[in-house]
MMTF fields as JSON, N, C-alpha, C and O atoms, coordinates in Angstrom:
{
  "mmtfVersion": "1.0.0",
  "mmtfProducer": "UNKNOWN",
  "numBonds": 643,
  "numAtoms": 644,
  "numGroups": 161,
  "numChains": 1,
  "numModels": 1,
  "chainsPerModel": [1],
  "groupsPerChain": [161],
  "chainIdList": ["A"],
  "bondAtomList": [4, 2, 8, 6, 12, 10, 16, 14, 20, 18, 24, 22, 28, 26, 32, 30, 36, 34, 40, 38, 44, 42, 48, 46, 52, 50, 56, 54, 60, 58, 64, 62, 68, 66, 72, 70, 76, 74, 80, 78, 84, 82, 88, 86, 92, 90, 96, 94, 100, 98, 104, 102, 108, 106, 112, 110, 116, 114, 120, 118, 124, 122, 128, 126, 132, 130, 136, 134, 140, 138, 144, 142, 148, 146, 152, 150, 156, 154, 160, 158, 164, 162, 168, 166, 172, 170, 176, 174, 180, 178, 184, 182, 188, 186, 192, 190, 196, 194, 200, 198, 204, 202, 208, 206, 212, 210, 216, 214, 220, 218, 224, 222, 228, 226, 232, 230, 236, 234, 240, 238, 244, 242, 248, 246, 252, 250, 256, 254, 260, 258, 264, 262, 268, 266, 272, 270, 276, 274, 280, 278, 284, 282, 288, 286, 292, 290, 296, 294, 300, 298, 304, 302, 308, 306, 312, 310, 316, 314, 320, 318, 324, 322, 328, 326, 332, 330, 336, 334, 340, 338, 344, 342, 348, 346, 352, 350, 356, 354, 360, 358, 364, 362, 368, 366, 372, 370, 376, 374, 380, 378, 384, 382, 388, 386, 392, 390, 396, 394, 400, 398, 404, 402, 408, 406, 412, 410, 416, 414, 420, 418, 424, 422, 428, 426, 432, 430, 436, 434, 440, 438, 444, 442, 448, 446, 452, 450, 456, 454, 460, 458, 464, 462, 468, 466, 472, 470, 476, 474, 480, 478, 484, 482, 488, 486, 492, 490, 496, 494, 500, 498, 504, 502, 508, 506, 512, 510, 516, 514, 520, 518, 524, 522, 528, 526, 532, 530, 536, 534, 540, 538, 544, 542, 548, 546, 552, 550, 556, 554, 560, 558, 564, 562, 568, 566, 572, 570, 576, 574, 580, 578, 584, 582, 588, 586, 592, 590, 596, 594, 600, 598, 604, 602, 608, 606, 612, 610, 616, 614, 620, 618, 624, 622, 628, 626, 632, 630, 636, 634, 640, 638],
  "bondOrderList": [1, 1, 1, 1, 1, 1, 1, 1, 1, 1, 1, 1, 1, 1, 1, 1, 1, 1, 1, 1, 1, 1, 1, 1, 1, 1, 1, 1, 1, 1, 1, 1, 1, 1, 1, 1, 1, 1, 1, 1, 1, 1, 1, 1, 1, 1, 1, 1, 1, 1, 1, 1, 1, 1, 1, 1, 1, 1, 1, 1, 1, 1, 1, 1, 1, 1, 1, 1, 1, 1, 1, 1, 1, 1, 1, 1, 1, 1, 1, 1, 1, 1, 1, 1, 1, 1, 1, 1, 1, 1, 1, 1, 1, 1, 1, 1, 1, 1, 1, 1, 1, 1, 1, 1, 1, 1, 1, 1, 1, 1, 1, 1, 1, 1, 1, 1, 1, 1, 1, 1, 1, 1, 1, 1, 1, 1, 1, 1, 1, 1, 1, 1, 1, 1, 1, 1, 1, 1, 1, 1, 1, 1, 1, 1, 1, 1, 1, 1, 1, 1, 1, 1, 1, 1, 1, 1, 1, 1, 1, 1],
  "groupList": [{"groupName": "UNK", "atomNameList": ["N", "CA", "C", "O"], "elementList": ["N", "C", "C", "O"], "formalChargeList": [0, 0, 0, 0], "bondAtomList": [1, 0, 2, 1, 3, 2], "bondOrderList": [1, 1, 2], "singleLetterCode": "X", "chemCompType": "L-PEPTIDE LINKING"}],
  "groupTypeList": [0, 0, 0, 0, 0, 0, 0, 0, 0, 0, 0, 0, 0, 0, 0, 0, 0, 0, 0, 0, 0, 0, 0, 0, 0, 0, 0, 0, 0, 0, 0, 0, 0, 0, 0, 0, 0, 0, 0, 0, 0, 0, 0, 0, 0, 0, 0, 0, 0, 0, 0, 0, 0, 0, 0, 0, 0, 0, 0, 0, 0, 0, 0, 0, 0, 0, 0, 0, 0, 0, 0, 0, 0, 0, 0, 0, 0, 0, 0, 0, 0, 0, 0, 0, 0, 0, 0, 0, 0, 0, 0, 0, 0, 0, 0, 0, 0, 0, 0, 0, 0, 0, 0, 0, 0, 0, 0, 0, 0, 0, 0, 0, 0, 0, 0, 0, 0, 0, 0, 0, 0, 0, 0, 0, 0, 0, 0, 0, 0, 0, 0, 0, 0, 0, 0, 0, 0, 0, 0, 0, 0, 0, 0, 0, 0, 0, 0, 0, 0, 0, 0, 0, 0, 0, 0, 0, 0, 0, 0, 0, 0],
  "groupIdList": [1, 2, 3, 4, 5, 6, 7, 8, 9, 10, 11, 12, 13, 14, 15, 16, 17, 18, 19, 20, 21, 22, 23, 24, 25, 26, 27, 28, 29, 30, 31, 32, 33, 34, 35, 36, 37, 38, 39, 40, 41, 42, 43, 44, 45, 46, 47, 48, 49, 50, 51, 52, 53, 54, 55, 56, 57, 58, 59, 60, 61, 62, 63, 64, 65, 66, 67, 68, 69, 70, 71, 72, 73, 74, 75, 76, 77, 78, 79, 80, 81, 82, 83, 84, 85, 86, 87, 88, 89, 90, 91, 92, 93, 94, 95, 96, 97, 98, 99, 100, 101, 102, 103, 104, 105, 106, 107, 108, 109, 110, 111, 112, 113, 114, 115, 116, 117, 118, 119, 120, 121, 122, 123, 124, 125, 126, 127, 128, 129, 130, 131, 132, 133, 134, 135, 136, 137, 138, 139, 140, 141, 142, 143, 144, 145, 146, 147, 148, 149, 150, 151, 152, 153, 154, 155, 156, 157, 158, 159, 160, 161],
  "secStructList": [7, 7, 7, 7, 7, 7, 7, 7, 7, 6, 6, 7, 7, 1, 7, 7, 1, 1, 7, 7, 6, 6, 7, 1, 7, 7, 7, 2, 2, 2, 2, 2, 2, 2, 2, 2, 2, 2, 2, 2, 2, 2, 2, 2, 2, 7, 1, 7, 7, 1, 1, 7, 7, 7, 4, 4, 4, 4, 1, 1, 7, 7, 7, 7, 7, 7, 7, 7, 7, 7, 7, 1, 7, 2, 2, 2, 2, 2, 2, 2, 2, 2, 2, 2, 2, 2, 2, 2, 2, 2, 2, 6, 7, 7, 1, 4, 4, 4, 2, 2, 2, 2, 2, 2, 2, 2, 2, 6, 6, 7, 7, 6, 2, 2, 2, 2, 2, 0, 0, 0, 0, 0, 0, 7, 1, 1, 7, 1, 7, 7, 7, 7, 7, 2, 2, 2, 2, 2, 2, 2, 2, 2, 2, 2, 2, 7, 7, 1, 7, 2, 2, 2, 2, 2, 2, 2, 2, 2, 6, 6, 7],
  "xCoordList": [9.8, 10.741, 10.028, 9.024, 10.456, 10.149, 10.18, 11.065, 9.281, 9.432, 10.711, 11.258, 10.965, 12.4, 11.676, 10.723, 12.161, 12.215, 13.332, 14.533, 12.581, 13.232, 12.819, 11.873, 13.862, 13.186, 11.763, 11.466, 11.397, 10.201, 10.392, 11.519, 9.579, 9.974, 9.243, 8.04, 9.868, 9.621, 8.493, 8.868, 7.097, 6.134, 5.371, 4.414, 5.808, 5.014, 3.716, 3.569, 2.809, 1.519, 0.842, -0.368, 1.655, 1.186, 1.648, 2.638, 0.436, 0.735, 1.706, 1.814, 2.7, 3.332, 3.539, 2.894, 3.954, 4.042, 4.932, 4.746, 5.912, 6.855, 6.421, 5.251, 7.324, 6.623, 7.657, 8.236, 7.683, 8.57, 7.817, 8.608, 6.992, 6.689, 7.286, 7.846, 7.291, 8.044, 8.993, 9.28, 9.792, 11.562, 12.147, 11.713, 13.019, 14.808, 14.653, 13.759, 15.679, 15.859, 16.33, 17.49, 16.034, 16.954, 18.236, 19.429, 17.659, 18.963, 18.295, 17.083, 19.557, 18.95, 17.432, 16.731, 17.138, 16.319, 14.928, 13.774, 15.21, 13.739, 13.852, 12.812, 14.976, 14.669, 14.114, 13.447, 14.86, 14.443, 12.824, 12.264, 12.268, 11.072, 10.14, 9.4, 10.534, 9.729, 9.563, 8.415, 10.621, 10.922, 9.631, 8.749, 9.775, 9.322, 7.532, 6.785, 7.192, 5.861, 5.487, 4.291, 6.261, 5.991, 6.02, 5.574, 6.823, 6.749, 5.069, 4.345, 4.68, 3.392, 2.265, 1.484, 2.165, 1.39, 1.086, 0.089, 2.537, 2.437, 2.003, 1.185, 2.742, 1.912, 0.475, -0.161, -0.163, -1.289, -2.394, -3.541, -1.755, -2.952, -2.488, -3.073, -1.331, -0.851, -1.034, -0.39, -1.737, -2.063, -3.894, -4.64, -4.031, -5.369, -6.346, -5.831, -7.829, -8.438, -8.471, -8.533, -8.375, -8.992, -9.794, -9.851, -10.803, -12.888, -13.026, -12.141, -14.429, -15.072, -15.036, -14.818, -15.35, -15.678, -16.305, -17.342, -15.876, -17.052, -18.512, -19.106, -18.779, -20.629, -21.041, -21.891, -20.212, -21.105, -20.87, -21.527, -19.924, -20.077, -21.269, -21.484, -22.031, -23.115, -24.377, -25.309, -24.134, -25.018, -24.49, -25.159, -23.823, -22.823, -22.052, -21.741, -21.908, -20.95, -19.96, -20.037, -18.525, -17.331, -17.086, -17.301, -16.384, -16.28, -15.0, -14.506, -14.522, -13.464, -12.329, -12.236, -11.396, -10.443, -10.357, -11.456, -8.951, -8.947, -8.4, -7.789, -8.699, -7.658, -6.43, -6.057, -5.656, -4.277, -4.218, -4.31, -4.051, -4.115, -2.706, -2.525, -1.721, -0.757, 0.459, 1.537, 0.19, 0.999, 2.577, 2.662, 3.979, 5.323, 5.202, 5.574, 4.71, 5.099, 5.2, 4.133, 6.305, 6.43, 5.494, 4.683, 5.584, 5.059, 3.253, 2.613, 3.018, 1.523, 1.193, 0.177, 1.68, 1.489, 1.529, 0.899, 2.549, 2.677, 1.331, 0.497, 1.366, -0.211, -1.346, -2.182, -1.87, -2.633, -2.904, -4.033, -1.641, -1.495, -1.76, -2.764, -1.359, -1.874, -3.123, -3.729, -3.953, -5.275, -5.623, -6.553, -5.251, -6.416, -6.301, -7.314, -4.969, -4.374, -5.751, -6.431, -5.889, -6.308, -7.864, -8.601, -8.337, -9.543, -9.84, -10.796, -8.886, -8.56, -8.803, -9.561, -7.778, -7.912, -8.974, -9.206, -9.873, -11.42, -12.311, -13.003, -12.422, -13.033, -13.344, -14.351, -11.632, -11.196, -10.77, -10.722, -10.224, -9.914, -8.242, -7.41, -8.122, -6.594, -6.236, -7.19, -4.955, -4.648, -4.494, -4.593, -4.343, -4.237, -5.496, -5.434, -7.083, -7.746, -8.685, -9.834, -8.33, -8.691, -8.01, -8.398, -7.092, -6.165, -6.905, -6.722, -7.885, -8.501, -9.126, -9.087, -10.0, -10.721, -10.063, -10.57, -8.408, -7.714, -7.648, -7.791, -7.385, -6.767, -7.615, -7.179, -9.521, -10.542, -10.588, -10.623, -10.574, -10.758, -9.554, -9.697, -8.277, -7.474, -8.062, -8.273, -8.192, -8.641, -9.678, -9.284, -10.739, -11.397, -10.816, -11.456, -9.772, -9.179, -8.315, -7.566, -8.421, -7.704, -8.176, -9.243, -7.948, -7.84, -7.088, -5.86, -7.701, -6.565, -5.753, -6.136, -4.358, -3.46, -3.047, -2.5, -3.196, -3.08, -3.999, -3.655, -5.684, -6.42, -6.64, -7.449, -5.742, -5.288, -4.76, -5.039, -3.595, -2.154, -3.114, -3.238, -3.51, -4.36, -5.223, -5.402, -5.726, -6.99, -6.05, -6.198, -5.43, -4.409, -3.378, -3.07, -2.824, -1.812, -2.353, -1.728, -3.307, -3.8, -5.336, -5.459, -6.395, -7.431, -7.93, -8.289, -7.915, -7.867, -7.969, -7.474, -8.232, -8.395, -7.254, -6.813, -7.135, -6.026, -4.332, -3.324, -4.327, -3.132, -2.319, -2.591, -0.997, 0.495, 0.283, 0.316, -0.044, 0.191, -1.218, -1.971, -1.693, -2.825, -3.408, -4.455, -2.456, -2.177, -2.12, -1.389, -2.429, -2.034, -1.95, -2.887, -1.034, -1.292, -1.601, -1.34, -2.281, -2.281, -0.976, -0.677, -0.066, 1.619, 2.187, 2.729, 1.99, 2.471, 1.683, 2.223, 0.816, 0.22, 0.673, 1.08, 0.665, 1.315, 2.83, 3.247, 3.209, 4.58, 4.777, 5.567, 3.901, 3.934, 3.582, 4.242, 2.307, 1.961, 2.904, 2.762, 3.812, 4.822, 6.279, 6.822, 6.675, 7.703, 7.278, 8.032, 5.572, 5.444, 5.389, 6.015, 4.836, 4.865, 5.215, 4.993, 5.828, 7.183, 8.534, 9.171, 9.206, 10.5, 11.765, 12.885, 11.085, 12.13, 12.57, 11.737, 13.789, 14.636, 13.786, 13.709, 13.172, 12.343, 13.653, 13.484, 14.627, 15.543, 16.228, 16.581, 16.42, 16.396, 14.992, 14.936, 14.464, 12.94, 13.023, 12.981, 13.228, 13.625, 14.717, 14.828, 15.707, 16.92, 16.378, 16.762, 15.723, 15.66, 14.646, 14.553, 13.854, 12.428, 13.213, 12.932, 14.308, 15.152, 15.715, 15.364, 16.247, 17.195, 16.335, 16.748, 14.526, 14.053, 13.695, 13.321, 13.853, 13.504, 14.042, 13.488],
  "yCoordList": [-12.025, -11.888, -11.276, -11.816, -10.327, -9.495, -10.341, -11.165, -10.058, -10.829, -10.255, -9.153, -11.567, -10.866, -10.722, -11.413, -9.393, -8.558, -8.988, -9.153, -9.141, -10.029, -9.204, -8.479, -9.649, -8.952, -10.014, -11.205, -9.293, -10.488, -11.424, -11.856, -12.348, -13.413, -13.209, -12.964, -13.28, -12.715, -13.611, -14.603, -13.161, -13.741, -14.841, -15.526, -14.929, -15.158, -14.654, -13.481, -15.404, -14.668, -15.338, -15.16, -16.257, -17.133, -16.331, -15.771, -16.655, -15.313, -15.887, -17.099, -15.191, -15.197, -14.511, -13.463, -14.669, -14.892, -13.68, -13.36, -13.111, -12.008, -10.895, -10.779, -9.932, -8.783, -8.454, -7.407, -9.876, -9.918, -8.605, -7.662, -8.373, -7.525, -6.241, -5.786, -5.741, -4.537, -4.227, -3.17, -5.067, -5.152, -4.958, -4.454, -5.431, -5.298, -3.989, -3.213, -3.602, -2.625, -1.832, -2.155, -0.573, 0.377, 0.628, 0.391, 1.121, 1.729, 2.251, 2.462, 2.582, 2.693, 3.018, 2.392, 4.252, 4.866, 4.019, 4.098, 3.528, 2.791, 1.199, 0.596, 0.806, -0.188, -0.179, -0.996, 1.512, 1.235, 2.178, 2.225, 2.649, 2.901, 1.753, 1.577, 0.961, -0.22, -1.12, -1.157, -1.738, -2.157, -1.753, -2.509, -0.163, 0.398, -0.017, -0.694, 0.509, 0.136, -1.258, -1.398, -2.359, -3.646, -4.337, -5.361, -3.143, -3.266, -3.203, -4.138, -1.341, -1.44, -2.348, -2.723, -2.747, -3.986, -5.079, -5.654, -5.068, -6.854, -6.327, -6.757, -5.313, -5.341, -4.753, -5.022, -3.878, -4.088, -4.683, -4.553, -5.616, -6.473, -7.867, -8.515, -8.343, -9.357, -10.566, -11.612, -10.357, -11.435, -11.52, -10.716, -12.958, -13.257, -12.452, -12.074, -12.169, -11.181, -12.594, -13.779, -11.615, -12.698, -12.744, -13.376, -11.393, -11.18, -10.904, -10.815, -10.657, -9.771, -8.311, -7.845, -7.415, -6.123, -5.446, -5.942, -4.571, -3.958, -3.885, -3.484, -4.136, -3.819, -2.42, -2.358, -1.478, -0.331, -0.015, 0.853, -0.798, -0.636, -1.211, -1.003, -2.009, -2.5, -1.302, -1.319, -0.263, 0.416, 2.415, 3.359, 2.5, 3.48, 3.049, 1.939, 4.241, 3.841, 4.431, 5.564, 3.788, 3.871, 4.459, 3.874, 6.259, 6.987, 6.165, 5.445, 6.344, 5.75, 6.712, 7.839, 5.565, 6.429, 7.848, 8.316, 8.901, 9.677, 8.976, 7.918, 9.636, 9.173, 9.656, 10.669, 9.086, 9.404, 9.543, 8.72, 10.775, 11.657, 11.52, 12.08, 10.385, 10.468, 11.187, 10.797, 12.53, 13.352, 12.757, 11.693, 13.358, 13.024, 13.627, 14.798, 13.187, 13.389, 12.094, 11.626, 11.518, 10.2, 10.2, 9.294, 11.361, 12.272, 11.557, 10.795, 12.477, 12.063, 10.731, 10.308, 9.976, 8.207, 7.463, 6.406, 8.059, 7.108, 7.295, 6.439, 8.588, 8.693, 8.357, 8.439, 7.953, 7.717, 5.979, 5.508, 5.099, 4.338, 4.065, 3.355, 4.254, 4.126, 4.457, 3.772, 5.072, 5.273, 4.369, 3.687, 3.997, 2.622, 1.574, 1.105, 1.081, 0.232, 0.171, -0.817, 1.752, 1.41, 1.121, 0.577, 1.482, 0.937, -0.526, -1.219, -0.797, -2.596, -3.19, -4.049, -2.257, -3.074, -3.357, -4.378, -2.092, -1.925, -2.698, -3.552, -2.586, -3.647, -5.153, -5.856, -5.338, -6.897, -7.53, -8.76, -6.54, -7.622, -7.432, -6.669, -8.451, -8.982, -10.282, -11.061, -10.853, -11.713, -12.447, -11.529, -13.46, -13.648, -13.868, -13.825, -14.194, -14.55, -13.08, -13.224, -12.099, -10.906, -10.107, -8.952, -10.508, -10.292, -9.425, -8.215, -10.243, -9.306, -8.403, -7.299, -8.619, -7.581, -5.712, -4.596, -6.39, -4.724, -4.369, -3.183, -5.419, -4.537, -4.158, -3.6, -4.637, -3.803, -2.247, -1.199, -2.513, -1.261, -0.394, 0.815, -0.939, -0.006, 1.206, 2.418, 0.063, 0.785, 1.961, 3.126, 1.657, 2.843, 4.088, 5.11, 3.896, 4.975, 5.842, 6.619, 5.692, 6.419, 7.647, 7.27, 8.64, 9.348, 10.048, 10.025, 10.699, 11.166, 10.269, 9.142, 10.806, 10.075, 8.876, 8.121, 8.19, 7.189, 6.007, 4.84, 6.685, 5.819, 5.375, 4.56, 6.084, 6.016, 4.814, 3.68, 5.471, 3.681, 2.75, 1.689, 2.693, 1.493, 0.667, -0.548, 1.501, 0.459, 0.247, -0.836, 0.813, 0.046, -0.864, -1.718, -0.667, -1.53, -2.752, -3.811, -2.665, -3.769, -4.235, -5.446, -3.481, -3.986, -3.863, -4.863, -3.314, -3.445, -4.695, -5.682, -4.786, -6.597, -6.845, -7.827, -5.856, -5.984, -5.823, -6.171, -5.251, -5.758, -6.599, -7.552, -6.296, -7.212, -8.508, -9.638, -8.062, -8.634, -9.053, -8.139, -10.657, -10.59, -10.938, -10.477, -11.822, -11.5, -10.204, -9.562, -9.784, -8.742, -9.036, -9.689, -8.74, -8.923, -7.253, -6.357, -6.953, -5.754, -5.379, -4.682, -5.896, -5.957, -5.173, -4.068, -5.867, -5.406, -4.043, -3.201, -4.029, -2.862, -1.72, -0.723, -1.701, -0.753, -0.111, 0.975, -1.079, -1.133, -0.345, 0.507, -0.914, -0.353, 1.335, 2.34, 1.171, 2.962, 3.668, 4.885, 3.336, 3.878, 4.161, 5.25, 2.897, 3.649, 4.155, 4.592, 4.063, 5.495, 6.326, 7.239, 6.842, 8.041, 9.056, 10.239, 8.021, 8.648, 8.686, 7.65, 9.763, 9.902, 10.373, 9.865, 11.855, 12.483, 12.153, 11.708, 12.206, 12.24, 13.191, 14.412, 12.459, 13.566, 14.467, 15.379, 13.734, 14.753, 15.985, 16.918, 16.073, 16.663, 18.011, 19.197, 17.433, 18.1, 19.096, 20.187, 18.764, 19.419, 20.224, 21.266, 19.512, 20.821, 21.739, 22.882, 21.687, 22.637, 23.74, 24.906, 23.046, 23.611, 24.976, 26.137, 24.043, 25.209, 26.129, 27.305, 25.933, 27.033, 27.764, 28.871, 27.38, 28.783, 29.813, 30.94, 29.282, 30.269, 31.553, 32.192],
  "zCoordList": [9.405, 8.313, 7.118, 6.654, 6.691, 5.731, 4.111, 3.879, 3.251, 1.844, 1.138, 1.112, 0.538, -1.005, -1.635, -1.995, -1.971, -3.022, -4.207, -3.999, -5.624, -6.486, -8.091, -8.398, -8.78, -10.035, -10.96, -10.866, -11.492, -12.011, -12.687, -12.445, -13.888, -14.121, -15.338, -15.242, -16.651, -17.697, -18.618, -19.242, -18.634, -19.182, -17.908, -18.271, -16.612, -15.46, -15.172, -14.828, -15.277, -14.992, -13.845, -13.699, -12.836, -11.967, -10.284, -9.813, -9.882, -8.621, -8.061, -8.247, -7.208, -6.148, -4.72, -4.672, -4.021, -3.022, -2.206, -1.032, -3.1, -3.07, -3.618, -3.985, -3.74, -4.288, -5.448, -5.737, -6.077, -7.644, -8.34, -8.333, -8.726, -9.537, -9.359, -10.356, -8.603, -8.01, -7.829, -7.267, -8.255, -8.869, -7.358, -6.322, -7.642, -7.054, -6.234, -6.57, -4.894, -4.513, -4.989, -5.245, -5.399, -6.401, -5.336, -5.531, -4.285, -3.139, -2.219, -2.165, -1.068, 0.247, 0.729, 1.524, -0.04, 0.671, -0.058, 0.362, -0.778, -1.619, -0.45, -0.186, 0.021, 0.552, 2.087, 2.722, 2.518, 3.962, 3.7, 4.795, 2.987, 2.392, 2.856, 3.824, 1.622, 1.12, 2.861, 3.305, 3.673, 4.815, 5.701, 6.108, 5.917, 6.607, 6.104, 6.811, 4.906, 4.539, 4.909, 5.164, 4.999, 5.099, 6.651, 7.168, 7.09, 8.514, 9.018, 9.36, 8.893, 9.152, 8.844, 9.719, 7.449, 7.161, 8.281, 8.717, 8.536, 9.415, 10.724, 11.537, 10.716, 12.508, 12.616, 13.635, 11.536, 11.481, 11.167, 11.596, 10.058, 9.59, 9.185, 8.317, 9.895, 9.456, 10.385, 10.312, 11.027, 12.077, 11.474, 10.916, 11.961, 11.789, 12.862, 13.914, 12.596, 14.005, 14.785, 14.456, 16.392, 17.381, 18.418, 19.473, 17.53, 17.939, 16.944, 16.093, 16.778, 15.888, 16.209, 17.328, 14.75, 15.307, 16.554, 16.996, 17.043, 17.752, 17.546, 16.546, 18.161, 18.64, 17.633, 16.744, 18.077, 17.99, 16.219, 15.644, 15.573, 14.255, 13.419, 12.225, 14.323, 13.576, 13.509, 12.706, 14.584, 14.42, 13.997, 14.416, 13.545, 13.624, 12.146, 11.713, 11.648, 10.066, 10.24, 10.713, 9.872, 10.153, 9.01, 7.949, 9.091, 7.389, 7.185, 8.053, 5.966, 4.972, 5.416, 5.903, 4.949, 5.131, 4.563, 4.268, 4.269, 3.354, 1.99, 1.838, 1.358, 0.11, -0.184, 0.408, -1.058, -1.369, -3.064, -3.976, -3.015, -4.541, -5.692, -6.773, -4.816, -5.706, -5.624, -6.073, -4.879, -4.324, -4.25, -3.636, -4.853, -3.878, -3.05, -3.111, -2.06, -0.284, 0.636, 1.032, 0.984, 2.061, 2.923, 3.117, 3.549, 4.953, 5.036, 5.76, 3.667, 3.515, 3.05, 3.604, 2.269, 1.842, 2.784, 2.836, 4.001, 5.18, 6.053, 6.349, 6.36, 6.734, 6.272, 7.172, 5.123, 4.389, 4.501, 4.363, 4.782, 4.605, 5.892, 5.843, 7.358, 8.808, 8.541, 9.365, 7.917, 8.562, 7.601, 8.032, 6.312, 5.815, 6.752, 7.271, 7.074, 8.219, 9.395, 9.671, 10.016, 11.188, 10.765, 11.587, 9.515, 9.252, 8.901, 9.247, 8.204, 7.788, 9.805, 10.257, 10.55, 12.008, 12.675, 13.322, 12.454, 13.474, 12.544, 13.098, 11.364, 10.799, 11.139, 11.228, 11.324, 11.403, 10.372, 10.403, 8.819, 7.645, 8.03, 7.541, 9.109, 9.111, 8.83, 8.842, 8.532, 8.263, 6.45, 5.637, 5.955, 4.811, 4.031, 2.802, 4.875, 4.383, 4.172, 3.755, 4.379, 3.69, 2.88, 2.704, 2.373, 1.15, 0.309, 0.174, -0.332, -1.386, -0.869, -1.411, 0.506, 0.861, 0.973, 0.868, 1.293, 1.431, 0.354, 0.057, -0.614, -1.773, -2.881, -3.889, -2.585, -3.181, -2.622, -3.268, -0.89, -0.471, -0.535, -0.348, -0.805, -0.794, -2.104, -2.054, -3.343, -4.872, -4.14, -4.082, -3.705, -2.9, -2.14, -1.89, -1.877, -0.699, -1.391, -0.798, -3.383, -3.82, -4.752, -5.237, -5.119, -6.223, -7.262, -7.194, -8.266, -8.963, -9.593, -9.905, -9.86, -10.545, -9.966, -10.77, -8.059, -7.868, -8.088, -8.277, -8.011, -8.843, -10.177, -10.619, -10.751, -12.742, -12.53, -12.92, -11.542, -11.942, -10.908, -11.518, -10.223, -9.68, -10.441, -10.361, -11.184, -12.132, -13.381, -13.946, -13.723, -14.619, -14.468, -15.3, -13.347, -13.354, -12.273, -12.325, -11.45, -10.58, -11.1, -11.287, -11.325, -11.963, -13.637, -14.26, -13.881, -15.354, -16.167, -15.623, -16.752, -17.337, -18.68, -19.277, -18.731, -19.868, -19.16, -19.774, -17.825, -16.969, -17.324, -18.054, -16.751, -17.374, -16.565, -17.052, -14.647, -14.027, -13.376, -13.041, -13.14, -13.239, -11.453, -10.999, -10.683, -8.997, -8.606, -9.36, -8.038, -6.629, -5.448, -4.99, -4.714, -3.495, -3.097, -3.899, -1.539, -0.912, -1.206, -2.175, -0.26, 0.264, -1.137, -1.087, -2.28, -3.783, -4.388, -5.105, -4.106, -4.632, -3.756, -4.352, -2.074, -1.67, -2.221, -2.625, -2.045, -2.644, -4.169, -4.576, -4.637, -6.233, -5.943, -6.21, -5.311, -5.441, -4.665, -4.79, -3.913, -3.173, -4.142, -4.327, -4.643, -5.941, -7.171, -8.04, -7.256, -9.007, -8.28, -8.818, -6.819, -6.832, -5.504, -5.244, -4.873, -4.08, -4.529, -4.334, -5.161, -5.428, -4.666, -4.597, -3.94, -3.395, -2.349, -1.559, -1.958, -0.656, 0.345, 0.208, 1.354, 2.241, 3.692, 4.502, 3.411, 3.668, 2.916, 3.638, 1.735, 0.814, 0.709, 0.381, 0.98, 1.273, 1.753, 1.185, 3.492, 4.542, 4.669, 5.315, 3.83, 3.672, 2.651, 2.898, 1.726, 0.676, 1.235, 0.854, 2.304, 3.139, 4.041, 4.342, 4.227, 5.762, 4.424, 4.528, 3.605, 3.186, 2.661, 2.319, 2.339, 2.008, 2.885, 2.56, 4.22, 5.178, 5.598, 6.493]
}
């Protein structure tokens, strides 16, 4: 079961559990968005591990993901977001008790204008909101800076052809 999504709680600075911070569904496409992002989460890293890493990462360095520059493109955030995923997986930081661990390395996997709103709006010390979860921060960098209808996209893509 997927978290509610709720509007926030005015002068709350006590973490929760939802992804209150990130307001209310605007509409369709932000919810089956958001759904979809929260989908991947759980099935990639939402279970506790049940080994350790591979062997050969102890001797072998696993590169980083790519980063995600902020860009409006779905296309590319979603991708960006599977490959931190599949690095969070081979690692082994699944489950709740690596919480923080994604959402240091997520701050790593970014640049540009998405690492601006990251250290401001999630680390920063002067921050509104002083919890993060991973789950919320995806979420967040997904509505500043995914806007467009990626169908819309595609139609405007065909009619320049």
């Amino acid at each position: 079961m997927a978290p509610t999504i709720t509007a926030p709680i005015s002068g709350s600075r006590e973490p929760r559990e939802d992804l209150a911070y990130v307001g209310p569904i605007a509409n369709v496409r932000d919810g089956i968005g958001v759904q979809r992002l929260l989908t991947m989460i759980d099935e990639q890293v939402g279970s506790d591990p049940t080994d350790d890493p591979p062997a050969y990462l102890k001797l072998a360095k696993l590169p980083a993901p790519p980063q995600y520059e902020g860009k409006d493109d779905a296309d590319k955030f979603e991708v960006w977001l599977q490959s931190l995923l599949e690095y969070f997986s081979t690692l082994r930081l699944t489950g709740k008790g690596f919480d923080k661990d994604r959402l240091r390395l997520a701050g790593n996997s970014l640049g540009g204008d998405a690492a601006t709103w990251f250290y401001n709006t999630v680390k920063s010390p002067t921050r509104e909101k002083t919890h993060w979860t991973f789950k919320e921060a995806i979420v967040g960098l997904y509505r500043r800076f995914i806007h467009r209808d990626m169908h819309l996209v595609a139609e405007q893509q065909f009619a320049a052809l």
